[in-house]
Coordinates of C-alpha atoms in Angstrom, one line a residue:
X1 CA -6.1 -14.3 18.2
X2 CA -2.5 -14.8 19.1
X3 CA -1.3 -18.2 18.0
X4 CA -0.2 -19.2 21.5
X5 CA -3.7 -18.5 22.9
X6 CA -5.4 -20.4 20.2
X7 CA -3.0 -23.3 20.6
X8 CA -3.6 -23.3 24.4
X9 CA -7.4 -23.5 23.9
X10 CA -7.0 -26.4 21.5
X11 CA -4.6 -28.3 23.7
X12 CA -6.9 -27.9 26.7
X13 CA -9.9 -29.1 24.6
X14 CA -8.0 -32.3 23.6
X15 CA -6.7 -32.8 27.2
X16 CA -10.2 -32.5 28.6
X17 CA -11.7 -34.8 26.0
X18 CA -9.1 -37.5 26.5
X19 CA -9.5 -37.2 30.3
X20 CA -13.2 -37.7 30.0
X21 CA -12.6 -41.0 28.1
X22 CA -14.3 -39.7 24.9
X23 CA -13.2 -40.5 21.4
X24 CA -13.5 -37.7 18.8
X25 CA -16.5 -39.4 17.4
X26 CA -18.2 -39.7 20.8
X27 CA -17.4 -36.1 21.8
X28 CA -18.5 -34.9 18.4
X29 CA -22.0 -36.5 18.8
X30 CA -22.4 -34.7 22.1
X31 CA -21.5 -31.3 20.7
X32 CA -23.2 -31.8 17.4
X33 CA -19.9 -32.0 15.4
X34 CA -18.6 -34.8 13.2
X35 CA -15.5 -36.7 14.3
X36 CA -13.5 -35.1 11.4
X37 CA -14.6 -31.7 12.5
X38 CA -13.5 -32.3 16.1
X39 CA -10.2 -33.5 14.7
X40 CA -9.9 -30.4 12.5
X41 CA -10.6 -28.1 15.5
X42 CA -8.1 -29.8 17.7
X43 CA -5.3 -29.8 15.1
X44 CA -5.9 -26.2 14.1
X45 CA -7.1 -26.7 10.6
X46 CA -10.6 -25.5 11.4
X47 CA -11.5 -22.5 13.6
X48 CA -13.8 -22.7 16.6
X49 CA -16.3 -20.2 18.0
X50 CA -17.8 -19.3 21.4
X51 CA -20.9 -21.5 20.9
X52 CA -18.7 -24.6 20.3
X53 CA -16.5 -23.9 23.3
X54 CA -19.6 -23.3 25.5
X55 CA -21.0 -26.7 24.5
X56 CA -17.6 -28.3 25.0
X57 CA -17.3 -26.9 28.5
X58 CA -20.8 -28.3 29.3
X59 CA -20.1 -31.8 27.9
X60 CA -16.6 -32.0 29.5
X61 CA -17.7 -30.5 32.8
X62 CA -14.7 -28.2 32.8
X63 CA -16.1 -25.4 34.9
X64 CA -16.1 -23.0 32.0
X65 CA -12.4 -23.3 31.4
X66 CA -12.5 -23.0 27.6
X67 CA -14.7 -20.0 27.5
X68 CA -12.6 -18.4 30.3
X69 CA -9.5 -18.8 28.0
X70 CA -11.5 -17.2 25.2
X71 CA -12.3 -14.3 27.5
X72 CA -8.5 -13.9 28.3
X73 CA -7.9 -13.7 24.5
X74 CA -10.6 -11.0 24.3
X75 CA -8.9 -9.0 27.0
X76 CA -5.7 -9.2 25.1
X77 CA -7.2 -6.9 22.5
X78 CA -9.6 -8.4 20.1
X79 CA -13.4 -8.4 20.3
X80 CA -15.0 -11.9 20.7
X81 CA -16.9 -11.6 17.4
X82 CA -13.6 -11.2 15.5
X83 CA -11.7 -14.1 17.0
X84 CA -13.1 -16.9 14.8
X85 CA -12.2 -14.9 11.7
X86 CA -8.7 -14.2 12.9
X87 CA -8.3 -17.9 13.5
X88 CA -9.7 -18.8 10.0
X89 CA -7.5 -16.1 8.4
X90 CA -4.4 -17.5 10.1
X91 CA -5.1 -21.0 9.0
X92 CA -6.3 -20.2 5.5
X93 CA -4.8 -21.7 2.3
X94 CA -6.7 -19.1 0.2
X95 CA -8.2 -15.7 1.1
X96 CA -10.7 -13.8 -1.1
X97 CA -11.2 -10.2 0.1
X98 CA -13.5 -7.6 -1.4
X99 CA -13.3 -3.9 -0.2
X100 CA -15.3 -1.1 -1.8
X101 CA -14.1 1.7 0.4
X102 CA -10.7 0.9 1.9
X103 CA -7.4 -0.8 1.2
X104 CA -7.8 -4.4 2.5
X105 CA -6.3 -4.8 6.0
X106 CA -3.7 -7.4 4.9
X107 CA -2.3 -4.9 2.3
X108 CA -2.3 -1.7 4.4
X109 CA 0.9 0.1 5.3
X110 CA 1.4 1.2 8.8
X111 CA 0.7 4.9 7.9
X112 CA -2.5 4.0 6.1
X113 CA -3.7 1.7 8.9
X114 CA -3.0 4.3 11.5
X115 CA -4.8 7.1 9.6
X116 CA -7.9 4.9 9.0
X117 CA -8.1 3.8 12.7
X118 CA -7.5 7.4 13.9
X119 CA -10.7 8.4 12.0
X120 CA -12.5 7.1 15.1
X121 CA -12.2 10.1 17.4
X122 CA -13.4 8.1 20.4
X123 CA -10.1 6.1 20.5
X124 CA -7.2 7.2 22.6
X125 CA -3.7 7.5 21.0
X126 CA -2.7 4.4 22.9
X127 CA -5.6 2.4 21.5
X128 CA -4.9 3.7 18.0
X129 CA -1.4 2.4 18.3
X130 CA -2.5 -0.9 19.7
X131 CA -5.0 -1.5 16.9
X132 CA -2.5 -0.5 14.3
X133 CA 0.1 -3.0 15.7
X134 CA -2.6 -5.7 15.8
X135 CA -3.5 -5.0 12.2
X136 CA 0.1 -5.2 11.0
X137 CA 0.6 -8.4 12.9
X138 CA -2.0 -10.1 10.8
X139 CA 0.0 -9.5 7.7
X140 CA 2.7 -12.0 8.9
X141 CA 0.7 -14.8 7.3
X142 CA 1.8 -13.5 3.9
X143 CA 5.4 -14.0 4.8
X144 CA 5.1 -17.6 6.0
X145 CA 7.1 -20.4 4.2
X146 CA 3.9 -21.6 2.7
X147 CA 1.7 -18.4 2.6
X148 CA -2.0 -18.4 1.6
X149 CA -3.1 -17.3 -1.8
X150 CA -4.6 -13.8 -1.3
X151 CA -6.9 -12.5 -4.0
X152 CA -8.1 -8.9 -3.3
X153 CA -10.6 -7.0 -5.2
X154 CA -11.1 -3.3 -4.6
X155 CA -13.1 -0.5 -6.1
X156 CA -11.1 2.2 -7.9
X157 CA -12.7 4.9 -5.8
X158 CA -10.5 3.6 -2.9
X159 CA -7.5 5.0 -4.8
X160 CA -8.9 8.5 -5.3
X161 CA -10.3 9.5 -1.9
X162 CA -8.6 12.9 -1.7
X163 CA -7.6 14.1 1.8
X164 CA -4.5 16.3 2.4
X165 CA -3.7 14.2 5.5
X166 CA -3.5 11.1 3.2
X167 CA -1.2 12.7 0.6
X168 CA 2.1 11.1 1.6
X169 CA 0.4 8.1 3.0
X170 CA -1.4 7.2 -0.2
X171 CA 1.6 7.3 -2.4
X172 CA 3.4 4.8 -0.1
X173 CA 0.3 2.8 0.2
X174 CA -0.3 2.4 -3.5
X175 CA 3.4 1.6 -4.1
X176 CA 3.3 -1.1 -1.5
X177 CA 0.1 -2.6 -3.0
X178 CA 1.8 -2.7 -6.4
X179 CA 4.8 -4.5 -4.8
X180 CA 2.4 -7.0 -3.1
X181 CA 0.5 -7.5 -6.3
X182 CA 3.7 -8.6 -8.0
X183 CA 4.3 -11.4 -5.5
X184 CA 3.3 -14.9 -6.7
X185 CA 0.8 -15.5 -3.9
X186 CA -1.0 -12.2 -4.1
X187 CA -3.4 -10.9 -6.7
X188 CA -4.9 -7.4 -6.6
X189 CA -7.8 -6.6 -9.0
X190 CA -9.4 -3.2 -9.4
X191 CA -13.1 -2.6 -10.4
X192 CA -12.8 0.6 -12.6
X193 CA -15.0 3.6 -12.0
X194 CA -16.5 3.0 -15.5
X195 CA -18.3 0.0 -14.1
X196 CA -20.6 2.2 -12.1
X197 CA -23.0 0.5 -9.7
X198 CA -22.3 -3.1 -8.8
X199 CA -23.4 -5.5 -6.0
X200 CA -20.1 -5.1 -4.2
X201 CA -21.1 -1.6 -3.1
X202 CA -23.4 -3.2 -0.6
X203 CA -20.4 -3.8 1.7
X204 CA -17.1 -5.6 2.2
X205 CA -16.7 -9.3 2.8
X206 CA -14.0 -11.9 2.9
X207 CA -13.8 -15.7 2.4
X208 CA -11.2 -18.0 3.8
X209 CA -10.6 -21.6 2.7
X210 CA -8.9 -23.9 5.2
X211 CA -6.7 -26.9 4.7
X212 CA -9.8 -29.1 4.9
X213 CA -11.3 -27.4 2.0
X214 CA -14.0 -25.7 4.1
X215 CA -14.9 -22.0 3.7
X216 CA -15.5 -19.4 6.4
X217 CA -16.8 -15.9 5.5
X218 CA -17.0 -12.6 7.3
X219 CA -19.2 -9.6 6.5
X220 CA -18.4 -6.2 8.0
X221 CA -20.4 -3.2 9.1
X222 CA -19.9 -0.1 11.2
X223 CA -20.2 -1.8 14.6
X224 CA -19.2 -5.4 14.1
X225 CA -18.5 -8.2 11.7
X226 CA -20.3 -11.5 11.3
X227 CA -18.1 -14.6 10.7
X228 CA -20.2 -17.5 9.2
X229 CA -19.7 -20.9 7.8
X230 CA -23.4 -21.4 7.1
X231 CA -24.1 -23.0 3.8
X232 CA -26.6 -20.4 2.6
X233 CA -24.4 -17.5 3.6
X234 CA -21.4 -19.0 1.9
X235 CA -23.4 -19.7 -1.3
X236 CA -24.6 -16.1 -1.4
X237 CA -21.1 -14.6 -0.8
X238 CA -19.4 -16.9 -3.2
X239 CA -21.8 -15.8 -5.9
X240 CA -21.2 -12.1 -5.0
X241 CA -17.4 -12.8 -5.1
X242 CA -17.7 -14.2 -8.7
X243 CA -19.7 -11.0 -9.6
X244 CA -17.2 -8.5 -8.3
X245 CA -14.2 -10.5 -9.5
X246 CA -15.7 -10.6 -13.0
X247 CA -16.3 -6.8 -12.9
X248 CA -12.6 -6.2 -12.0
X249 CA -9.7 -5.8 -14.4
X250 CA -7.1 -8.5 -14.9
X251 CA -4.0 -8.7 -12.7
X252 CA -1.7 -6.8 -15.1
X253 CA -4.4 -4.3 -16.0
X254 CA -4.9 -3.6 -12.3
X255 CA -1.2 -3.1 -11.7
X256 CA -1.1 -0.6 -14.5
X257 CA -4.1 1.3 -13.0
X258 CA -2.4 1.3 -9.6
X259 CA 0.7 2.8 -11.1
X260 CA -1.3 5.5 -12.8
X261 CA -3.1 6.2 -9.5
X262 CA 0.2 6.5 -7.7
X263 CA 1.3 9.1 -10.2
X264 CA -1.9 11.1 -9.7
X265 CA -1.1 11.5 -6.0
X266 CA 2.4 12.8 -6.7

């Protein structure tokens, strides 16, 4: 979600709560949140979701204002199920990303992103360009004065998916990933083909830790993605993260493998 839209929703939430004469603790009890959680949502250190905004509209008798603002954000280009994750990603202090089949979105070049998005032949050229721009916009978090720590784990097969359309794209993509991996706040780790089968092949997932220390996760599939901060889901994905991270090469070994893969494309 665009920062301005997210900030507007938070500002309206606080305004409505204050106008209703409710403290953060009183409001939290009504929407089943702790006072500290309400504070975190209002200050932007914790993401919100549709169910929270729906409850807030009901408690504050706002006529559906907060959900209406969320719909505006959706019309601006992002599906509703993805907005909580974009908010969590934008606010994260640490990001853990696992991708078994693609370069992670935060590390994609414009050419690679466009080529991947264009694989969906149901999209118009205009929509492909819009989605490409939106994906690149997300990468701005890595250039902030205090950027999050990004740890990305990929499967080596991602580097060898041969397609003539990808030939010039992949060389640039791998070179950029090497440059990113050499930044102090970014680590890229590769699971070598020699590992064979591993639990990560079940699908991609990401974890984001906010300033409050809380984690949010997202699991992706063909049609949607499922953001969650449920304790059981986070425990499962954290365990899977440890598994795929342990299967991967070290930072320097991964950079050397990336350099070797770049040469294979040239």
